Amino acid sequence: MRTQAVLVFDGDCGFCTTSVAFAERRVRPRCRSVPWQFADLRALGIPQERAEHEVLWVTPAGTVYGGAHAVAKLLLSAGRGWAPLGALLTLPPLRWAAHRVYRLVADNRQRMPGGTAACALPGNHRARARPQNT
């Protein structure tokens, strides 16, 4: 069993990589960050399709949270002033709003600062805006 949570993100996306670097530097979550392209997805229990679709937080016990819920878990793990924000993001109706905002950003990440054409999700991923483990 893992002893530390794992944050899985898209290492080919400049916006995602910059966002994770910011979180590591400023938020300081208690996790190991790894691009899905270099992660052992099978060992983490994550299908590649899901890793391509959203950021993922994998607990030491193997529970996987995606999208806005993964961001909430990241904030909760950081403690200090970040944990209350993470807690708020898990409560309805903020959870629902956070999911919608996350999907809007994720589906348009190639247009975000640092984003490139490589950041664009395949069309079949943009069409399915579904919550994961919320």
CSV table of N, CA and C in Angstrom, one decimal:
chain,number,residue,atom,x,y,z
A,1,MET,N,0.8,-1.2,0.0
A,1,MET,CA,0.0,0.0,0.0
A,1,MET,C,0.9,1.3,0.0
A,2,ARG,N,0.4,2.3,-0.7
A,2,ARG,CA,1.2,3.5,-0.8
A,2,ARG,C,1.0,4.2,0.6
A,3,THR,N,2.0,5.0,0.9
A,3,THR,CA,2.0,5.8,2.1
A,3,THR,C,1.6,7.2,1.9
A,4,GLN,N,1.6,7.6,0.6
A,4,GLN,CA,1.4,9.0,0.3
A,4,GLN,C,0.4,9.1,-0.9
A,5,ALA,N,-0.5,10.1,-0.9
A,5,ALA,CA,-1.4,10.3,-2.0
A,5,ALA,C,-0.6,10.7,-3.3
A,6,VAL,N,-1.2,10.4,-4.4
A,6,VAL,CA,-0.6,10.7,-5.7
A,6,VAL,C,-1.5,11.6,-6.5
A,7,LEU,N,-1.0,12.7,-7.0
A,7,LEU,CA,-1.7,13.6,-7.9
A,7,LEU,C,-1.3,13.2,-9.3
A,8,VAL,N,-2.2,12.8,-10.2
A,8,VAL,CA,-1.9,12.5,-11.5
A,8,VAL,C,-2.5,13.5,-12.5
A,9,PHE,N,-1.6,14.1,-13.4
A,9,PHE,CA,-2.0,15.2,-14.2
A,9,PHE,C,-1.5,14.9,-15.6
A,10,ASP,N,-1.9,15.8,-16.6
A,10,ASP,CA,-1.4,15.7,-18.0
A,10,ASP,C,-0.1,16.4,-18.1
A,11,GLY,N,1.0,15.7,-18.2
A,11,GLY,CA,2.3,16.2,-18.4
A,11,GLY,C,2.5,16.8,-19.7
A,12,ASP,N,1.7,16.6,-20.7
A,12,ASP,CA,1.8,17.2,-22.1
A,12,ASP,C,1.2,18.5,-22.1
A,13,CYS,N,0.4,18.9,-21.1
A,13,CYS,CA,-0.4,20.1,-21.1
A,13,CYS,C,0.4,21.2,-20.4
A,14,GLY,N,0.8,22.3,-21.0
A,14,GLY,CA,1.5,23.3,-20.4
A,14,GLY,C,0.7,24.0,-19.2
A,15,PHE,N,-0.6,24.2,-19.4
A,15,PHE,CA,-1.4,24.8,-18.4
A,15,PHE,C,-1.5,23.8,-17.2
A,16,CYS,N,-1.6,22.5,-17.4
A,16,CYS,CA,-1.7,21.6,-16.3
A,16,CYS,C,-0.4,21.5,-15.5
A,17,THR,N,0.7,21.5,-16.3
A,17,THR,CA,2.0,21.4,-15.7
A,17,THR,C,2.3,22.7,-14.8
A,18,THR,N,2.0,23.8,-15.4
A,18,THR,CA,2.2,25.1,-14.7
A,18,THR,C,1.3,25.1,-13.4
A,19,SER,N,0.1,24.7,-13.5
A,19,SER,CA,-0.8,24.7,-12.4
A,19,SER,C,-0.3,23.8,-11.3
A,20,VAL,N,0.2,22.6,-11.6
A,20,VAL,CA,0.7,21.7,-10.6
A,20,VAL,C,2.0,22.3,-10.0
A,21,ALA,N,2.9,22.9,-10.8
A,21,ALA,CA,4.1,23.5,-10.3
A,21,ALA,C,3.7,24.6,-9.3
A,22,PHE,N,2.7,25.4,-9.6
A,22,PHE,CA,2.2,26.4,-8.7
A,22,PHE,C,1.7,25.8,-7.4
A,23,ALA,N,0.9,24.8,-7.5
A,23,ALA,CA,0.4,24.1,-6.3
A,23,ALA,C,1.5,23.6,-5.4
A,24,GLU,N,2.5,23.0,-6.1
A,24,GLU,CA,3.6,22.4,-5.3
A,24,GLU,C,4.4,23.5,-4.6
A,25,ARG,N,4.6,24.6,-5.2
A,25,ARG,CA,5.3,25.8,-4.7
A,25,ARG,C,4.6,26.5,-3.6
A,26,ARG,N,3.3,26.8,-3.9
A,26,ARG,CA,2.5,27.7,-3.0
A,26,ARG,C,1.6,27.0,-2.1
A,27,VAL,N,0.9,26.0,-2.5
A,27,VAL,CA,-0.1,25.3,-1.7
A,27,VAL,C,0.6,24.2,-0.9
A,28,ARG,N,1.5,23.5,-1.4
A,28,ARG,CA,2.3,22.5,-0.8
A,28,ARG,C,1.4,21.3,-0.3
A,29,PRO,N,0.8,20.7,-1.2
A,29,PRO,CA,-0.1,19.5,-0.9
A,29,PRO,C,0.8,18.3,-0.4
A,30,ARG,N,0.3,17.5,0.4
A,30,ARG,CA,1.0,16.3,0.9
A,30,ARG,C,0.7,15.2,-0.1
A,31,CYS,N,1.5,15.1,-1.2
A,31,CYS,CA,1.3,14.1,-2.2
A,31,CYS,C,2.5,14.1,-3.1
A,32,ARG,N,2.5,13.1,-3.9
A,32,ARG,CA,3.6,13.0,-5.0
A,32,ARG,C,2.8,13.3,-6.3
A,33,SER,N,3.3,14.2,-7.1
A,33,SER,CA,2.7,14.6,-8.4
A,33,SER,C,3.4,13.9,-9.5
A,34,VAL,N,2.7,13.3,-10.4
A,34,VAL,CA,3.2,12.6,-11.5
A,34,VAL,C,2.4,12.8,-12.8
A,35,PRO,N,3.0,13.1,-13.9
A,35,PRO,CA,2.2,13.1,-15.1
A,35,PRO,C,1.7,11.7,-15.5
A,36,TRP,N,0.5,11.7,-16.0
A,36,TRP,CA,-0.1,10.3,-16.3
A,36,TRP,C,0.7,9.6,-17.3
A,37,GLN,N,1.4,10.3,-18.1
A,37,GLN,CA,2.3,9.7,-19.2
A,37,GLN,C,3.4,8.9,-18.5
A,38,PHE,N,3.8,9.2,-17.3
A,38,PHE,CA,4.9,8.5,-16.6
A,38,PHE,C,4.4,7.7,-15.4
A,39,ALA,N,3.1,7.7,-15.2
A,39,ALA,CA,2.6,7.0,-14.0
A,39,ALA,C,2.3,5.5,-14.4
A,40,ASP,N,2.4,4.7,-13.4
A,40,ASP,CA,1.9,3.3,-13.6
A,40,ASP,C,0.4,3.3,-13.3
A,41,LEU,N,-0.3,3.6,-14.3
A,41,LEU,CA,-1.8,3.7,-14.2
A,41,LEU,C,-2.5,2.5,-13.7
A,42,ARG,N,-2.0,1.3,-14.2
A,42,ARG,CA,-2.6,0.1,-13.8
A,42,ARG,C,-2.4,-0.1,-12.3
A,43,ALA,N,-1.2,0.2,-11.7
A,43,ALA,CA,-1.0,0.0,-10.3
A,43,ALA,C,-1.8,1.0,-9.5
A,44,LEU,N,-2.1,2.2,-10.1
A,44,LEU,CA,-2.9,3.2,-9.4
A,44,LEU,C,-4.4,2.9,-9.6
A,45,GLY,N,-4.8,1.9,-10.5
A,45,GLY,CA,-6.2,1.6,-10.7
A,45,GLY,C,-6.9,2.6,-11.5
A,46,ILE,N,-6.2,3.3,-12.5
A,46,ILE,CA,-6.8,4.3,-13.3
A,46,ILE,C,-6.7,3.9,-14.8
A,47,PRO,N,-7.9,3.9,-15.4
A,47,PRO,CA,-7.9,3.8,-16.9
A,47,PRO,C,-7.2,5.0,-17.6
A,48,GLN,N,-6.5,4.8,-18.6
A,48,GLN,CA,-5.8,5.9,-19.3
A,48,GLN,C,-6.9,6.9,-19.8
A,49,GLU,N,-8.0,6.5,-20.2
A,49,GLU,CA,-9.1,7.4,-20.7
A,49,GLU,C,-9.4,8.4,-19.6
A,50,ARG,N,-9.5,7.9,-18.4
A,50,ARG,CA,-9.8,8.8,-17.3
A,50,ARG,C,-8.7,9.8,-17.0
A,51,ALA,N,-7.5,9.3,-17.0
A,51,ALA,CA,-6.3,10.2,-16.8
A,51,ALA,C,-6.2,11.2,-17.9
A,52,GLU,N,-6.6,11.0,-19.1
A,52,GLU,CA,-6.6,12.0,-20.1
A,52,GLU,C,-7.7,13.0,-19.9
A,53,HIS,N,-8.7,12.7,-19.2
A,53,HIS,CA,-9.9,13.5,-19.0
A,53,HIS,C,-9.9,14.5,-17.9
A,54,GLU,N,-9.1,14.2,-16.8
A,54,GLU,CA,-9.2,15.0,-15.6
A,54,GLU,C,-8.0,14.8,-14.7
A,55,VAL,N,-7.7,15.7,-13.9
A,55,VAL,CA,-6.7,15.5,-12.8
A,55,VAL,C,-7.2,14.5,-11.8
A,56,LEU,N,-6.3,13.7,-11.3
A,56,LEU,CA,-6.8,12.7,-10.4
A,56,LEU,C,-6.0,12.7,-9.1
A,57,TRP,N,-6.7,12.4,-8.0
A,57,TRP,CA,-6.1,12.3,-6.6
A,57,TRP,C,-6.3,10.9,-6.2
A,58,VAL,N,-5.2,10.1,-6.0
A,58,VAL,CA,-5.3,8.8,-5.5
A,58,VAL,C,-4.8,8.7,-4.1
A,59,THR,N,-5.7,8.2,-3.2
A,59,THR,CA,-5.3,8.1,-1.8
A,59,THR,C,-4.4,6.9,-1.6
A,60,PRO,N,-3.7,6.9,-0.5
A,60,PRO,CA,-2.9,5.7,-0.2
A,60,PRO,C,-3.6,4.4,-0.2
A,61,ALA,N,-4.9,4.4,0.1
A,61,ALA,CA,-5.7,3.2,0.1
A,61,ALA,C,-6.2,2.9,-1.3
A,62,GLY,N,-6.0,3.8,-2.3
A,62,GLY,CA,-6.4,3.5,-3.6
A,62,GLY,C,-7.7,4.1,-4.1
A,63,THR,N,-8.3,4.9,-3.3
A,63,THR,CA,-9.5,5.6,-3.7
A,63,THR,C,-9.1,6.7,-4.7
A,64,VAL,N,-9.8,6.8,-5.8
A,64,VAL,CA,-9.5,7.8,-6.8
A,64,VAL,C,-10.6,8.9,-6.9
A,65,TYR,N,-10.2,10.1,-6.8
A,65,TYR,CA,-11.0,11.3,-7.0
A,65,TYR,C,-10.6,12.1,-8.2
A,66,GLY,N,-11.6,12.6,-9.0
A,66,GLY,CA,-11.2,13.3,-10.2
A,66,GLY,C,-11.8,14.7,-10.2
A,67,GLY,N,-11.1,15.5,-11.1
A,67,GLY,CA,-11.6,16.8,-11.4
A,67,GLY,C,-11.6,17.7,-10.2
A,68,ALA,N,-12.7,18.4,-10.0
A,68,ALA,CA,-12.8,19.4,-8.9
A,68,ALA,C,-12.6,18.7,-7.5
A,69,HIS,N,-13.1,17.5,-7.4
A,69,HIS,CA,-13.0,16.8,-6.2
A,69,HIS,C,-11.5,16.5,-5.9
A,70,ALA,N,-10.7,16.2,-6.9
A,70,ALA,CA,-9.3,16.0,-6.7
A,70,ALA,C,-8.6,17.3,-6.3
A,71,VAL,N,-9.0,18.4,-6.8
A,71,VAL,CA,-8.5,19.7,-6.4
A,71,VAL,C,-8.9,19.9,-4.9
A,72,ALA,N,-10.1,19.6,-4.5
A,72,ALA,CA,-10.5,19.8,-3.1
A,72,ALA,C,-9.6,18.9,-2.2
A,73,LYS,N,-9.3,17.7,-2.6
A,73,LYS,CA,-8.5,16.8,-1.8
A,73,LYS,C,-7.1,17.3,-1.7
A,74,LEU,N,-6.6,17.9,-2.8
A,74,LEU,CA,-5.2,18.5,-2.8
A,74,LEU,C,-5.2,19.6,-1.8
A,75,LEU,N,-6.2,20.5,-1.8
A,75,LEU,CA,-6.3,21.6,-0.9
A,75,LEU,C,-6.4,21.1,0.6
A,76,LEU,N,-7.2,20.1,0.8
A,76,LEU,CA,-7.4,19.6,2.1
A,76,LEU,C,-6.1,19.0,2.7
A,77,SER,N,-5.3,18.4,1.8
A,77,SER,CA,-4.1,17.8,2.2
A,77,SER,C,-3.0,18.8,2.7
A,78,ALA,N,-3.1,20.0,2.1
A,78,ALA,CA,-2.2,21.1,2.4
A,78,ALA,C,-2.3,21.7,3.8
A,79,GLY,N,-3.5,21.6,4.4
A,79,GLY,CA,-3.7,22.1,5.7
A,79,GLY,C,-3.6,23.6,5.6
A,80,ARG,N,-3.2,24.2,6.7
A,80,ARG,CA,-3.1,25.7,6.9
A,80,ARG,C,-4.4,26.4,6.3
A,81,GLY,N,-4.2,27.4,5.6
A,81,GLY,CA,-5.4,28.2,5.1
A,81,GLY,C,-6.1,27.5,3.9
A,82,TRP,N,-5.4,26.5,3.4
A,82,TRP,CA,-6.0,25.9,2.2
A,82,TRP,C,-7.1,24.8,2.5
A,83,ALA,N,-7.0,24.2,3.6
A,83,ALA,CA,-7.9,23.1,4.0
A,83,ALA,C,-9.4,23.6,4.0
A,84,PRO,N,-9.7,24.8,4.6
A,84,PRO,CA,-11.1,25.2,4.6
A,84,PRO,C,-11.6,25.4,3.2
A,85,LEU,N,-10.8,25.9,2.3
A,85,LEU,CA,-11.3,26.1,0.9
A,85,LEU,C,-11.5,24.7,0.3
A,86,GLY,N,-10.7,23.8,0.6
A,86,GLY,CA,-10.9,22.4,0.1
A,86,GLY,C,-12.2,21.8,0.6
A,87,ALA,N,-12.4,22.0,1.9
A,87,ALA,CA,-13.6,21.5,2.5
A,87,ALA,C,-14.9,22.1,1.9
A,88,LEU,N,-14.8,23.4,1.6
A,88,LEU,CA,-16.0,24.1,1.0
A,88,LEU,C,-16.3,23.5,-0.4
A,89,LEU,N,-15.2,23.1,-1.1
A,89,LEU,CA,-15.4,22.6,-2.4
A,89,LEU,C,-16.0,21.2,-2.4
A,90,THR,N,-16.2,20.6,-1.3
A,90,THR,CA,-16.8,19.3,-1.2
A,90,THR,C,-18.3,19.4,-0.8
A,91,LEU,N,-18.7,20.6,-0.5
A,91,LEU,CA,-20.1,20.7,-0.1
A,91,LEU,C,-21.0,21.3,-1.2
A,92,PRO,N,-22.2,20.6,-1.3
A,92,PRO,CA,-23.2,21.2,-2.2
A,92,PRO,C,-23.6,22.6,-1.7
A,93,PRO,N,-23.9,23.6,-2.5
A,93,PRO,CA,-23.9,23.6,-3.9
A,93,PRO,C,-22.5,24.0,-4.5
A,94,LEU,N,-21.6,24.4,-3.6
A,94,LEU,CA,-20.2,24.7,-4.1
A,94,LEU,C,-19.6,23.6,-4.9
A,95,ARG,N,-19.8,22.4,-4.5
A,95,ARG,CA,-19.2,21.2,-5.2
A,95,ARG,C,-19.7,21.1,-6.6
A,96,TRP,N,-21.0,21.4,-6.8
A,96,TRP,CA,-21.6,21.4,-8.1
A,96,TRP,C,-21.0,22.5,-9.0
A,97,ALA,N,-20.9,23.7,-8.4
A,97,ALA,CA,-20.3,24.8,-9.1
A,97,ALA,C,-18.9,24.6,-9.5
A,98,ALA,N,-18.1,24.0,-8.5
A,98,ALA,CA,-16.7,23.7,-8.7
A,98,ALA,C,-16.5,22.7,-9.9
A,99,HIS,N,-17.4,21.7,-9.9
A,99,HIS,CA,-17.4,20.7,-11.0
A,99,HIS,C,-17.6,21.4,-12.4
A,100,ARG,N,-18.6,22.3,-12.4
A,100,ARG,CA,-18.8,23.0,-13.7
A,100,ARG,C,-17.7,23.9,-14.1
A,101,VAL,N,-17.1,24.6,-13.2
A,101,VAL,CA,-15.9,25.5,-13.5
A,101,VAL,C,-14.8,24.6,-13.9
A,102,TYR,N,-14.5,23.5,-13.2
A,102,TYR,CA,-13.4,22.6,-13.5
A,102,TYR,C,-13.6,22.1,-15.0
A,103,ARG,N,-14.8,21.7,-15.3
A,103,ARG,CA,-15.0,21.1,-16.7
A,103,ARG,C,-14.8,22.2,-17.7
A,104,LEU,N,-15.3,23.4,-17.4
A,104,LEU,CA,-15.1,24.5,-18.4
A,104,LEU,C,-13.6,24.8,-18.6
A,105,VAL,N,-12.8,24.9,-17.5
A,105,VAL,CA,-11.4,25.1,-17.7
A,105,VAL,C,-10.7,23.9,-18.4
A,106,ALA,N,-11.0,22.7,-17.9
A,106,ALA,CA,-10.4,21.5,-18.5
A,106,ALA,C,-10.7,21.4,-20.0
A,107,ASP,N,-11.9,21.6,-20.3
A,107,ASP,CA,-12.3,21.5,-21.7
A,107,ASP,C,-11.7,22.6,-22.6
A,108,ASN,N,-11.2,23.7,-22.0
A,108,ASN,CA,-10.7,24.8,-22.8
A,108,ASN,C,-9.2,25.1,-22.4
A,109,ARG,N,-8.5,24.1,-21.8
A,109,ARG,CA,-7.2,24.4,-21.2
A,109,ARG,C,-6.2,24.8,-22.3
A,110,GLN,N,-6.4,24.5,-23.6
A,110,GLN,CA,-5.5,24.9,-24.6
A,110,GLN,C,-5.6,26.4,-24.8
A,111,ARG,N,-6.7,27.0,-24.3
A,111,ARG,CA,-6.8,28.5,-24.4
A,111,ARG,C,-6.4,29.2,-23.2
A,112,MET,N,-6.0,28.5,-22.1
A,112,MET,CA,-5.6,29.1,-20.9
A,112,MET,C,-4.1,29.5,-20.9
A,113,PRO,N,-3.7,30.4,-20.0
A,113,PRO,CA,-2.3,30.8,-20.0
A,113,PRO,C,-1.4,29.6,-19.9
A,114,GLY,N,-0.4,29.5,-20.8
A,114,GLY,CA,0.5,28.4,-20.8
A,114,GLY,C,0.0,27.2,-21.7
A,115,GLY,N,-1.3,27.3,-22.1
A,115,GLY,CA,-1.8,26.2,-22.9
A,115,GLY,C,-1.4,26.2,-24.3
A,116,THR,N,-1.3,25.1,-24.9
A,116,THR,CA,-0.9,24.9,-26.3
A,116,THR,C,-1.9,24.0,-27.0
A,117,ALA,N,-1.7,23.7,-28.2
A,117,ALA,CA,-2.6,22.8,-28.9
A,117,ALA,C,-2.5,21.4,-28.3
A,118,ALA,N,-1.3,21.0,-27.8
A,118,ALA,CA,-1.2,19.7,-27.1
A,118,ALA,C,-2.1,19.6,-25.9
A,119,CYS,N,-2.6,20.7,-25.4
A,119,CYS,CA,-3.4,20.7,-24.2
A,119,CYS,C,-4.8,20.3,-24.5
A,120,ALA,N,-5.3,20.4,-25.7
A,120,ALA,CA,-6.6,20.1,-26.1
A,120,ALA,C,-7.0,18.7,-25.8
A,121,LEU,N,-8.2,18.5,-25.2
A,121,LEU,CA,-8.7,17.2,-25.0
A,121,LEU,C,-9.3,16.6,-26.3
A,122,PRO,N,-9.2,15.3,-26.5
A,122,PRO,CA,-9.8,14.8,-27.7
A,122,PRO,C,-11.3,15.1,-27.6
A,123,GLY,N,-12.0,15.3,-28.8
A,123,GLY,CA,-13.4,15.7,-28.8
A,123,GLY,C,-14.3,14.8,-28.0
A,124,ASN,N,-14.0,13.5,-28.0
A,124,ASN,CA,-14.9,12.6,-27.3
A,124,ASN,C,-14.9,12.8,-25.8
A,125,HIS,N,-13.8,13.4,-25.2
A,125,HIS,CA,-13.7,13.7,-23.8
A,125,HIS,C,-14.4,15.0,-23.5
A,126,ARG,N,-14.4,16.0,-24.4
A,126,ARG,CA,-15.1,17.2,-24.2
A,126,ARG,C,-16.6,17.0,-24.1
A,127,ALA,N,-17.1,16.1,-24.9
A,127,ALA,CA,-18.6,15.8,-25.0
A,127,ALA,C,-19.1,15.2,-23.7
A,128,ARG,N,-18.3,14.6,-22.9
A,128,ARG,CA,-18.8,13.9,-21.7
A,128,ARG,C,-18.4,14.7,-20.5
A,129,ALA,N,-19.2,15.6,-20.0
A,129,ALA,CA,-18.8,16.3,-18.8
A,129,ALA,C,-19.6,15.6,-17.6
A,130,ARG,N,-19.0,14.6,-17.0
A,130,ARG,CA,-19.6,13.9,-16.0
A,130,ARG,C,-18.8,13.9,-14.7
A,131,PRO,N,-19.5,14.0,-13.6
A,131,PRO,CA,-18.7,14.0,-12.3
A,131,PRO,C,-18.1,12.7,-12.0
A,132,GLN,N,-17.0,12.6,-11.4
A,132,GLN,CA,-16.4,11.4,-11.0
A,132,GLN,C,-16.2,11.3,-9.5
A,133,ASN,N,-16.8,10.3,-8.8
A,133,ASN,CA,-16.7,10.1,-7.4
A,133,ASN,C,-17.0,11.4,-6.6
A,134,THR,N,-18.1,12.0,-6.9
A,134,THR,CA,-18.5,13.2,-6.2
A,134,THR,C,-19.6,12.9,-5.2
